Coordinates of C-alpha atoms in Angstrom, one line a residue:
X1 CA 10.8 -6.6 -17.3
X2 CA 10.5 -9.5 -15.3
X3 CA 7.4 -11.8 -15.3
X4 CA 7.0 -12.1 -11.9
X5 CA 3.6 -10.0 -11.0
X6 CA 4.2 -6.7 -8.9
X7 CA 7.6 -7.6 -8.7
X8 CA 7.2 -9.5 -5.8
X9 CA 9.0 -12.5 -4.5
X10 CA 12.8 -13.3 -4.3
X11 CA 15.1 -10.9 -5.0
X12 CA 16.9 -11.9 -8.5
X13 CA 20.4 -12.2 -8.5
X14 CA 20.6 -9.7 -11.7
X15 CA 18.0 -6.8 -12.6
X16 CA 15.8 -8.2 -14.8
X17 CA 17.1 -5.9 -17.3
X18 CA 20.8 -6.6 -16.9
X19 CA 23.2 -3.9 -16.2
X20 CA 20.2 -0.9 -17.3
X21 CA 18.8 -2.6 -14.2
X22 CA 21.6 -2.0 -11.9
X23 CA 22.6 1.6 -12.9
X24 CA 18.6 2.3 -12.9
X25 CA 18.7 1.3 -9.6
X26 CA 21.1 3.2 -8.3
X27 CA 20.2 6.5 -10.0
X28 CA 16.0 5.9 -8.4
X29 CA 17.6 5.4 -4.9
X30 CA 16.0 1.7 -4.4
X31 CA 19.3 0.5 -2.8
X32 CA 19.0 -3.5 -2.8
X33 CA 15.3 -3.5 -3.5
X34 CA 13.0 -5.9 -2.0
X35 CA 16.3 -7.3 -0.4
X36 CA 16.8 -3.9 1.2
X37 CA 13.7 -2.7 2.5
X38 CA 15.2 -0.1 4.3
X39 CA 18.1 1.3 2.2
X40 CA 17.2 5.1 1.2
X41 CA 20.0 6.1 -1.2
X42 CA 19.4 9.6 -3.1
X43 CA 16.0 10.5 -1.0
X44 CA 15.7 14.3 -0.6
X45 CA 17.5 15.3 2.9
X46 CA 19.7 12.1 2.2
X47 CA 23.2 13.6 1.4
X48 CA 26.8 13.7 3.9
X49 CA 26.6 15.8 6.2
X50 CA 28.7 18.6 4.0
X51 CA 26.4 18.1 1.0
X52 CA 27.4 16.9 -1.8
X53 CA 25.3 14.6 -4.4
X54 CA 21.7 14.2 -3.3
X55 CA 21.3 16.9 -1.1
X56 CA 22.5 17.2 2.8
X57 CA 21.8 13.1 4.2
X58 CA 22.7 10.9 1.3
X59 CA 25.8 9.2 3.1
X60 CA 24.0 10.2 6.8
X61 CA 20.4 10.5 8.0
X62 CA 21.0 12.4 10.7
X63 CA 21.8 15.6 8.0
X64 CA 18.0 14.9 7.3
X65 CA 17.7 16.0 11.3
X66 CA 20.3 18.1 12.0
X67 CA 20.9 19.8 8.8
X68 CA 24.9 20.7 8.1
X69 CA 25.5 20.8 11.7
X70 CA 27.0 23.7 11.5
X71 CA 27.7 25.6 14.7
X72 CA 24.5 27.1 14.7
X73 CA 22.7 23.6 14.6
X74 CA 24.7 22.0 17.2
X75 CA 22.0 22.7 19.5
X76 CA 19.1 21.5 18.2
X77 CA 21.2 18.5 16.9
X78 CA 22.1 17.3 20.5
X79 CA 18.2 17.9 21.9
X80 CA 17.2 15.5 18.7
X81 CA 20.0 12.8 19.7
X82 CA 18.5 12.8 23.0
X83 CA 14.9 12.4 21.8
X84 CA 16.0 9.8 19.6
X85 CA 18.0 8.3 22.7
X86 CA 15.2 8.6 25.4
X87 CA 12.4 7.3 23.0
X88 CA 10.7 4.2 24.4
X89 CA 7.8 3.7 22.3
X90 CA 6.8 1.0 19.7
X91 CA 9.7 0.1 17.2
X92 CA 9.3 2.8 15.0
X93 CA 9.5 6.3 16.4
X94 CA 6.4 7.7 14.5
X95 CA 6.8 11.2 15.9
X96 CA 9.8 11.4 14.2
X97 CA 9.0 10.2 11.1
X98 CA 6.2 12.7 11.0
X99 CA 8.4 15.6 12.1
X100 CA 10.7 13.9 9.0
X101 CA 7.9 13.7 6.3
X102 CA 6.8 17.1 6.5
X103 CA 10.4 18.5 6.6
X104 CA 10.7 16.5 3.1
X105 CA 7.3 17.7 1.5
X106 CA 8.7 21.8 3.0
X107 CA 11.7 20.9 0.6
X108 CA 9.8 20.7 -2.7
X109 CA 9.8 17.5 -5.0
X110 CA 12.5 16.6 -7.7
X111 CA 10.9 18.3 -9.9
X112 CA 11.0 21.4 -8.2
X113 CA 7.5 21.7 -7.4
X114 CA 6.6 23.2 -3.5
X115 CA 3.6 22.3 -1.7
X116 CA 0.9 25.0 -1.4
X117 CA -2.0 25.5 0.9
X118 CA -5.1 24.3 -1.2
X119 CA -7.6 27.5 -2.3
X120 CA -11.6 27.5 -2.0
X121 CA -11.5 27.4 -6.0
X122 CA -9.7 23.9 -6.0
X123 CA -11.5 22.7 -3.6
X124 CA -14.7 23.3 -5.6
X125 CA -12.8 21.9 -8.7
X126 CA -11.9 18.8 -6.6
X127 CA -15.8 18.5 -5.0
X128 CA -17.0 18.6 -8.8
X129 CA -14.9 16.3 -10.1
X130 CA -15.7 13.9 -7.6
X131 CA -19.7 14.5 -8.2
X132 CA -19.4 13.7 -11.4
X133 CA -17.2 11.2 -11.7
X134 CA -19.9 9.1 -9.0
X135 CA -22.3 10.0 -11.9
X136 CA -20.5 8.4 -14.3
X137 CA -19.8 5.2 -12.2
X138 CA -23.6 4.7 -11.8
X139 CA -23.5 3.2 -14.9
X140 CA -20.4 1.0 -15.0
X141 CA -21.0 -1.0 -11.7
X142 CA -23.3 -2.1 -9.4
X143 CA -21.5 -0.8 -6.2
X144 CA -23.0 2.4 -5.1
X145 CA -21.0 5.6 -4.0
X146 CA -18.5 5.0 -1.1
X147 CA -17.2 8.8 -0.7
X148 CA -19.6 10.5 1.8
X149 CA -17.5 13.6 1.3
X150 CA -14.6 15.0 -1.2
X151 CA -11.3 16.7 0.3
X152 CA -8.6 18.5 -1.7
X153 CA -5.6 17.6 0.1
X154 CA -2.1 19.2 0.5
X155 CA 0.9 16.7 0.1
X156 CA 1.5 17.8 3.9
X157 CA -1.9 16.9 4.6
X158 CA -1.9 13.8 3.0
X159 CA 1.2 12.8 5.1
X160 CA -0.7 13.4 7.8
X161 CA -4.0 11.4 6.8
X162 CA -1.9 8.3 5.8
X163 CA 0.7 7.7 8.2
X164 CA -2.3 5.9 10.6
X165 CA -2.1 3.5 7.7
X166 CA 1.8 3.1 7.0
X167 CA 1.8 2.2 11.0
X168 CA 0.0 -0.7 9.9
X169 CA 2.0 -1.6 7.0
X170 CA 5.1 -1.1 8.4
X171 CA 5.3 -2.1 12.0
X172 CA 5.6 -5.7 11.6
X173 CA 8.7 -5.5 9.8
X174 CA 10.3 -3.1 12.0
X175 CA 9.3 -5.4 15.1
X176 CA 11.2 -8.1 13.7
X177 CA 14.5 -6.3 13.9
X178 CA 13.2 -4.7 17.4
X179 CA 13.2 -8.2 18.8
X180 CA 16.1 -9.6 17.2
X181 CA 18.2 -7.2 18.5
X182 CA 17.0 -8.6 21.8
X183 CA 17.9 -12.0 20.9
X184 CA 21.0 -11.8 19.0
X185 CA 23.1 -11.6 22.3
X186 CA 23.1 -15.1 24.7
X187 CA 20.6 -15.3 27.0
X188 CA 23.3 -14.9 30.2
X189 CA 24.4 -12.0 28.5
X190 CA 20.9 -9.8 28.0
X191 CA 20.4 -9.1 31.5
X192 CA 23.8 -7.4 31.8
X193 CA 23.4 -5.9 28.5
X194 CA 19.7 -4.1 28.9
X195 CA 20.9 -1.1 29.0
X196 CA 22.9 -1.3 25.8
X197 CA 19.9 -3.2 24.2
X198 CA 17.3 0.0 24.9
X199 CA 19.4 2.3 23.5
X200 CA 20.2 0.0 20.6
X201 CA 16.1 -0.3 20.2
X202 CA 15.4 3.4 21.0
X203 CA 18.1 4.2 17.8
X204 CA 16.2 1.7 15.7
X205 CA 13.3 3.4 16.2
X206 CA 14.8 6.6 15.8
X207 CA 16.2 5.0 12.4
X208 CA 12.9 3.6 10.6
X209 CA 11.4 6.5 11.9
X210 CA 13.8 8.9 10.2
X211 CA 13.7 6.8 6.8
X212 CA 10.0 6.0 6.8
X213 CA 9.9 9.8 7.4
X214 CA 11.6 10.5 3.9
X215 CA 9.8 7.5 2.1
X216 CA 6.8 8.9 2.9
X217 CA 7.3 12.8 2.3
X218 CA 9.2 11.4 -1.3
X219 CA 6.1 9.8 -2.4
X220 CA 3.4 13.0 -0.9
X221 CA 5.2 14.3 -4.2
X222 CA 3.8 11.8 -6.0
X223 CA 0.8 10.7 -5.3
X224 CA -2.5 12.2 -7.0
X225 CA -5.2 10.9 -4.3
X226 CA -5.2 8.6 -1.3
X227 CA -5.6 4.6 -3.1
X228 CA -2.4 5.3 -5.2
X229 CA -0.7 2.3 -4.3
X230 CA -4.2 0.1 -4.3
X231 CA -4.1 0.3 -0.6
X232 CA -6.7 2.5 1.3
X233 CA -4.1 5.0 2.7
X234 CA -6.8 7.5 4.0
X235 CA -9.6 7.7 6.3
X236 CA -12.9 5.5 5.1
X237 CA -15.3 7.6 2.9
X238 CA -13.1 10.4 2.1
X239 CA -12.2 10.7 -1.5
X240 CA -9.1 12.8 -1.7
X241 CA -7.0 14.2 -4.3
X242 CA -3.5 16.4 -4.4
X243 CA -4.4 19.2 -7.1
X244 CA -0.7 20.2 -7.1
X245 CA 0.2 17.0 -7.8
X246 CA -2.5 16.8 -10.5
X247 CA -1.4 19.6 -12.1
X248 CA 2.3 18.1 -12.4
X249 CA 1.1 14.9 -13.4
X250 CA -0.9 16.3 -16.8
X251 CA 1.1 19.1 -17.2
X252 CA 3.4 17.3 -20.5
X253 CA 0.6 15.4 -21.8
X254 CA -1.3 17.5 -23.7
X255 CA -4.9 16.7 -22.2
X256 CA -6.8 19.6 -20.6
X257 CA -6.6 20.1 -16.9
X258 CA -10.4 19.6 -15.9
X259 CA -10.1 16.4 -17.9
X260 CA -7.1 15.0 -16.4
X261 CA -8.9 15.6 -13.1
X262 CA -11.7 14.0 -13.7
X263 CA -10.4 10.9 -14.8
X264 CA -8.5 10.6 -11.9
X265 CA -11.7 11.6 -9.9
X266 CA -12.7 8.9 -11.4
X267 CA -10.0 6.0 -10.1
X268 CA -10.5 7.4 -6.5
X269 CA -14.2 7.3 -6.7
X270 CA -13.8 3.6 -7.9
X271 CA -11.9 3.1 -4.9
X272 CA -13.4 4.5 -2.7
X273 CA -16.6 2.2 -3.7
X274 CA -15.2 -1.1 -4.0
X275 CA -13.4 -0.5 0.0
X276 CA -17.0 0.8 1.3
X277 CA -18.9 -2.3 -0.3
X278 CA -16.6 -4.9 0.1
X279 CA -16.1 -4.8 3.6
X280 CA -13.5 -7.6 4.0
X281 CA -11.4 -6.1 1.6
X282 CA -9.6 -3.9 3.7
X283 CA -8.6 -6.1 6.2
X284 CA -7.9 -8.8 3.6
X285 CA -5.1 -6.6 1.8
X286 CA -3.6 -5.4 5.1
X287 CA -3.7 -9.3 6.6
X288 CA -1.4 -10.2 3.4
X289 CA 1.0 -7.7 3.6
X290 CA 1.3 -8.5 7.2
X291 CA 1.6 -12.3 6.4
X292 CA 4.1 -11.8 3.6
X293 CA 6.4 -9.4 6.0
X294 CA 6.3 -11.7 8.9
X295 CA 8.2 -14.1 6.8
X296 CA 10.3 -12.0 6.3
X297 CA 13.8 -13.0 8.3
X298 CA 16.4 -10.5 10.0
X299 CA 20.5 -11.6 9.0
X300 CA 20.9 -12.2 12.3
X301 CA 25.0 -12.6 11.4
X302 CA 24.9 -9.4 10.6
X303 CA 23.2 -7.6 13.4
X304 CA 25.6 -9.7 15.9
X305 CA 28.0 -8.1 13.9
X306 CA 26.4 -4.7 15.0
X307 CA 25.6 -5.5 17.9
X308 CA 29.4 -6.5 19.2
X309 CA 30.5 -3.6 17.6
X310 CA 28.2 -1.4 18.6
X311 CA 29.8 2.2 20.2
X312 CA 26.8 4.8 21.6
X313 CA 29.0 7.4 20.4
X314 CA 28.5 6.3 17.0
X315 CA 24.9 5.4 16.5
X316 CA 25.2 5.4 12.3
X317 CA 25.9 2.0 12.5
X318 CA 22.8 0.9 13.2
X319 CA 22.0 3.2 9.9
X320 CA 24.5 1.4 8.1
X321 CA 23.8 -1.9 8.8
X322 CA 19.5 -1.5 7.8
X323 CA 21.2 0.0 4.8
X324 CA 23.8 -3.1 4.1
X325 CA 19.9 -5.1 3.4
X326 CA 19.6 -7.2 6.8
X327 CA 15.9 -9.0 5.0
X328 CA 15.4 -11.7 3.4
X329 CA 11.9 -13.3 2.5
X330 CA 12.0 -16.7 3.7
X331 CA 11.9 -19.2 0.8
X332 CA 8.7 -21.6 2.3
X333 CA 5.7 -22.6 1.0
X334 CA 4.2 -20.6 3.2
X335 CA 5.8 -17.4 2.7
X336 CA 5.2 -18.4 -1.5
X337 CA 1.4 -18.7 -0.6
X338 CA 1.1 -15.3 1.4
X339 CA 3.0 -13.8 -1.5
X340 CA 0.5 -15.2 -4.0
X341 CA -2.6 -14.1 -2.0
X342 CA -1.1 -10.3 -1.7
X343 CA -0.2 -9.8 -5.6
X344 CA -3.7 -11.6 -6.4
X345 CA -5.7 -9.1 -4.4
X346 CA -3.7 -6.2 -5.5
X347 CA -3.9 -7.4 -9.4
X348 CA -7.6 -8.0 -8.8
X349 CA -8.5 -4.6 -7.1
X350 CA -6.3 -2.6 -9.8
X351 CA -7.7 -4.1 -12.6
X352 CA -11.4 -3.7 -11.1
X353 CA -11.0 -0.3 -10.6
X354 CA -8.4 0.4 -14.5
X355 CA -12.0 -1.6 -16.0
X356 CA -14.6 0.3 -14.8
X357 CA -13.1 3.5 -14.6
X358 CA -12.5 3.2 -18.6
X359 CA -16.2 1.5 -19.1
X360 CA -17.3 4.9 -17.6
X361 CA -14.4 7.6 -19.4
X362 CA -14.7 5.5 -22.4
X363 CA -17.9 6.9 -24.1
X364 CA -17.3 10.7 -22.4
X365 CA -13.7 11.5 -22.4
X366 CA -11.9 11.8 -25.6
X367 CA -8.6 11.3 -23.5
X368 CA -10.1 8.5 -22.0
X369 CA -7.7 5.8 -23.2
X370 CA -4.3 8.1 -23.1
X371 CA -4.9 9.0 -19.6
X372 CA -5.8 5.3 -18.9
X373 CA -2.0 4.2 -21.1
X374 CA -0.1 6.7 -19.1
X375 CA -1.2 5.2 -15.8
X376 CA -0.3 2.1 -16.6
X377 CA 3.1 2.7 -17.8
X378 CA 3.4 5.3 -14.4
X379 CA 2.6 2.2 -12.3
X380 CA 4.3 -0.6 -14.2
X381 CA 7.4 1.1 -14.7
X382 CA 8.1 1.4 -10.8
X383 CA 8.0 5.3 -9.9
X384 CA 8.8 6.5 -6.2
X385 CA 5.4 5.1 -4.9
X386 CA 6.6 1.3 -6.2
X387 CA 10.5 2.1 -4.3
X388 CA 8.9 4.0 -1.1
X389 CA 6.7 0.3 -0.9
X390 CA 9.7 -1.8 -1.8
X391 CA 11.9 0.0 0.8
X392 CA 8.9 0.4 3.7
X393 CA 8.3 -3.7 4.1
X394 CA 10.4 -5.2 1.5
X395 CA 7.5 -5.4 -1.3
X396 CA 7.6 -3.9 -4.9
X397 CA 4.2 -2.7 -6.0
X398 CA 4.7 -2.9 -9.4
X399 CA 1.3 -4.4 -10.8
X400 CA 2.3 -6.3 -13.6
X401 CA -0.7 -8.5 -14.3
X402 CA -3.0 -5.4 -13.9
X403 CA -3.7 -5.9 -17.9
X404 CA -4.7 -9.3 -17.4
X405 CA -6.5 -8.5 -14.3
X406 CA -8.5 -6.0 -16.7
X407 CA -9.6 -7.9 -19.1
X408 CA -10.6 -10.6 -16.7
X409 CA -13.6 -7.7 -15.3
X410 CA -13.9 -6.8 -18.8
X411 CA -14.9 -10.3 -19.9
X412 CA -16.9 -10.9 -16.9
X413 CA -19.0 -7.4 -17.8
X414 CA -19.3 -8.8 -21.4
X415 CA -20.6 -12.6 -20.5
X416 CA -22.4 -11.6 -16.8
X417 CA -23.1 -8.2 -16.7
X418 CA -22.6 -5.7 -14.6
X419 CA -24.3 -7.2 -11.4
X420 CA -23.0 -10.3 -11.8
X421 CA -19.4 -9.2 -12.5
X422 CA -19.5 -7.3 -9.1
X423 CA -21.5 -10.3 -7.1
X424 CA -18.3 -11.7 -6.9
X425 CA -16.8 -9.0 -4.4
X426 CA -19.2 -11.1 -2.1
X427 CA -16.6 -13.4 -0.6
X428 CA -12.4 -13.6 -1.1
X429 CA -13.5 -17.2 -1.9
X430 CA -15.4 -16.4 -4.9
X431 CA -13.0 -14.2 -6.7
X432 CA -10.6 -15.2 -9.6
X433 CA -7.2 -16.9 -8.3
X434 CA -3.7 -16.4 -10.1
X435 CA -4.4 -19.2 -12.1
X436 CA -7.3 -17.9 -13.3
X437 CA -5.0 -14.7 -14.1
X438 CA -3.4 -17.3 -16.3
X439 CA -6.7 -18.4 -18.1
X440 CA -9.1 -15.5 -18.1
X441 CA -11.1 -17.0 -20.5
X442 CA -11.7 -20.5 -18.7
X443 CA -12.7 -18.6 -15.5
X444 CA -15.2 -16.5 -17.0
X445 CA -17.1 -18.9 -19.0
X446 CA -16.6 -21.5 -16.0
X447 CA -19.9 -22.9 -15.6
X448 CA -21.7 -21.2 -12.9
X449 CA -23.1 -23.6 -9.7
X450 CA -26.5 -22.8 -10.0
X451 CA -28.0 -22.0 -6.0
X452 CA -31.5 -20.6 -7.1
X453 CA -33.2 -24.4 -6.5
X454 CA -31.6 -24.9 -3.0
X455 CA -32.3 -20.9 -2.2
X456 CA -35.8 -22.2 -3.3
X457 CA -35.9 -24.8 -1.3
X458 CA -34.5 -22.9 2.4
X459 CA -36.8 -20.2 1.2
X460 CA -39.6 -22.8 1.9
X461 CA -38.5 -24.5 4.7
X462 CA -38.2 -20.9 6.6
X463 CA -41.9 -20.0 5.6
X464 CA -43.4 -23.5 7.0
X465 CA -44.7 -23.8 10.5
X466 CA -42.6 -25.4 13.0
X467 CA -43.8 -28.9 12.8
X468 CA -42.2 -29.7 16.1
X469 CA -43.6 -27.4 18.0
X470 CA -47.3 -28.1 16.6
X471 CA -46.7 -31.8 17.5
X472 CA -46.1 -30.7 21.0
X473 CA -48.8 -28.3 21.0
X474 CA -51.0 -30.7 19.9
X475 CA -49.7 -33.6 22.6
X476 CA -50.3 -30.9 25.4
X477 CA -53.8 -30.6 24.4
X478 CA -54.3 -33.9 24.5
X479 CA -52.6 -34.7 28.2
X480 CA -55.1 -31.7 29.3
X481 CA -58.0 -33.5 27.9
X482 CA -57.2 -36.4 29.5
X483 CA -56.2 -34.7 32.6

């Protein structure tokens, strides 16, 4: 396991675990990594168009569409070529990669598992769990509730809650390659070429929006509520969770149901807290990932390869080439820096929410630290949620400094308490850095700049009169006298 926190940054020239790496790799689908952002190898619908390994899709996307094209499907497999054609939109064909999603969540997950419509009885379960678990939290942070409601969610409904989100995540990379496909062909020559350059940026919408289709529907079989990833995926307020996916998730590990709910009531109730009361937060996550993937260059040698090759009657190219890895993070300081502020925040919010979920499961749950264990293993050794990120914008979210990040709050509880472990979700400036990752210790017995006296001090100043104005009250009166 490499050091490098989330497993962000340059792509290594070897796994970090040698040849286990590589053949991991290519069993979980991840294609080139976070060097291939958009390389979805073994994905369900991701087979040839025959079948073969991996389901109908793995060697074309268009099987995810069109099925085996058999004769049967040659119909509706022309009327999708021409959506995907005649699409003029942003440059990722969301539509699609709705339509996409939810045909992936109808095909089950690996493990065999189908979505089902979510009865009144989990609901309840779900609104309980939630109740309690903000009970709980009362006492383990100074942050009041941010869930104004509890939903049980489907995996097809949580597709449709979060893909408002993945816009936001993803666009920026995929409007780099929209506009370099623009710009890859000499400026005398794109005028002549405009035709051939829409329907070259109509297919690459069509493409991301097939693939981000399958990422997506791939990890709705996953996920167990809607902050997963340590993003806020679903709408403000709403703490969700997947009960079918709950149910998979304790099913081997020997912990009752109602308590493996609850602690992960728990961790979305966290969440949901720390994004309604910290109200940069959101925008401070999502301004990262968009800095880190707008350094994020196109091989533009490669897509002028594409490009001058490029035959309308054979649009897999374009399929080809985002597989083939056309990103690369740019290796500046301020790419580095962007990088750094993304796996800090992410480290930081994780290990918030992994410290006082356990302060507050600790003295109730028997289960409480094997449930807490197995979600740190789940997240740290990279499961579909880490690869549908790494493959969406190029990023691995593989919190590896979420330990450290833990027993940074943890220290902070012991030495400042409660409220003054959570003051410091006051202002990004006032949170620990990834140095201070590096030296919990020296951050949290740091001596403090003590602002009571000058608080004292404008507290005064505000309550006195305004001496300027009673000087020119006083030098009026006196005129009128005189007057």
């Amino acid at each position: 396991m490499s050091d490098t926190p989330f497993g962000f940054g340059l792509p290594p020239e070897e796994p970090d675990d040698g040849d286990e790496g590589k053949k991991k790799d290519q069993q979980s689908g991840g294609g080139q990594g976070p060097a291939n952002p958009f390389g979805f190898g073994g994905l369900p619908g991701a087979g040839g168009f025959g079948g073969g390994p991996g389901g109908p899709g793995a060697d074309n996307p268009f099987a995810a569409m069109f099925g085996s094209l058999n004769p049967n499907d040659l119909g509706a497999a022309f009327q999708q070529l021409g959506q995907m054609l005649s699409y003029e939109g942003g440059p990722v064909n969301w539509d699609m990669a709705k339509q996409i999603a939810r045909q992936t969540v109808s095909q089950g997950s690996p493990d065999g598992t189908k979505d089902t419509s979510v009865g009144p009885a989990e609901r309840r379960a779900v609104e309980e769990a939630v109740r309690l678990a903000d009970l709980w939290l009362d006492d383990a942070t100074s942050l009041p509730s941010g869930a104004g409601s509890a939903v049980a969610w489907s995996r097809a409904e949580w597709v449709e809650a979060t893909l408002p989100a993945w816009k936001e995540l993803v666009d920026p990379v995929a409007e780099r390659v929209g506009t370099a496909m623009g710009d890859v062909l000499p400026e005398e020559m794109q005028a002549m070429a405009g035709p051939l350059i829409g329907m070259m940026r109509s297919m690459g919408g069509a493409m991301f929006g097939t693939q981000i289709g399958q990422a997506v529907g791939v990890l709705a079989g996953e996920v167990v509520g809607s902050s997963d990833i340590g993003l806020p995926l679903g709408p403000a307020g709403k703490a969700a969770l997947l009960p079918v996916n709950i149910e998979t998730f304790g099913k081997d590990l020997s912990v009752p149901q109602e308590e493996v709910r609850l602690y992960l009531a728990l961790r979305e109730a966290a969440h949901q807290r720390l994004f309604a009361h910290v109200p940069w937060l959101r925008s401070h996550l999502f301004g990262a990932v968009d800095g880190y993937a707008r350094g994020i260059k196109v091989d533009t040698a490669k897509l002028e390869d594409v490009v001058g090759q490029f035959d309308p009657q054979n649009p897999e190219q374009l399929q080809e080439a985002l597989q083939q890895g056309m990103f690369q993070p740019e290796d500046t300081p301020e790419q580095k820096a962007a990088l750094a502020r993304l796996e800090t925040a992410l480290a930081l919010v994780e290990g918030w929410v992994d410290a006082v979920v356990h302060a507050a499961a600790k003295p109730r749950l028997g289960s409480a630290d094997a449930l807490r264990e197995t979600l740190r293993r789940r997240r740290a050794s990279g499961g579909p949620a880490e690869q549908t990120f790494a493959t969406l914008i190029g990023l691995e979210l593989r919190p590896r400094r979420l330990r450290d990040a833990s027993r940074l709050w943890a220290s902070l509880t012991d030495a400042r308490g409660v409220d003054g472990r959570d003051a410091l979700w006051h202002h990004p400036d006032m949170l620990p850095t990834a140095t201070d990752l590096d030296d919990p210790d020296g951050f949290v017995h740091r001596e403090q700049i003590d602002f009571s006296e000058l608080d004292k001090m404008l507290g005064e100043a505000a309550n006195k009169p305004d001496l300027r104005k009673k000087d020119e009250g006083e030098g009026k009166s006196k005129g009128d006298d005189a007057g």
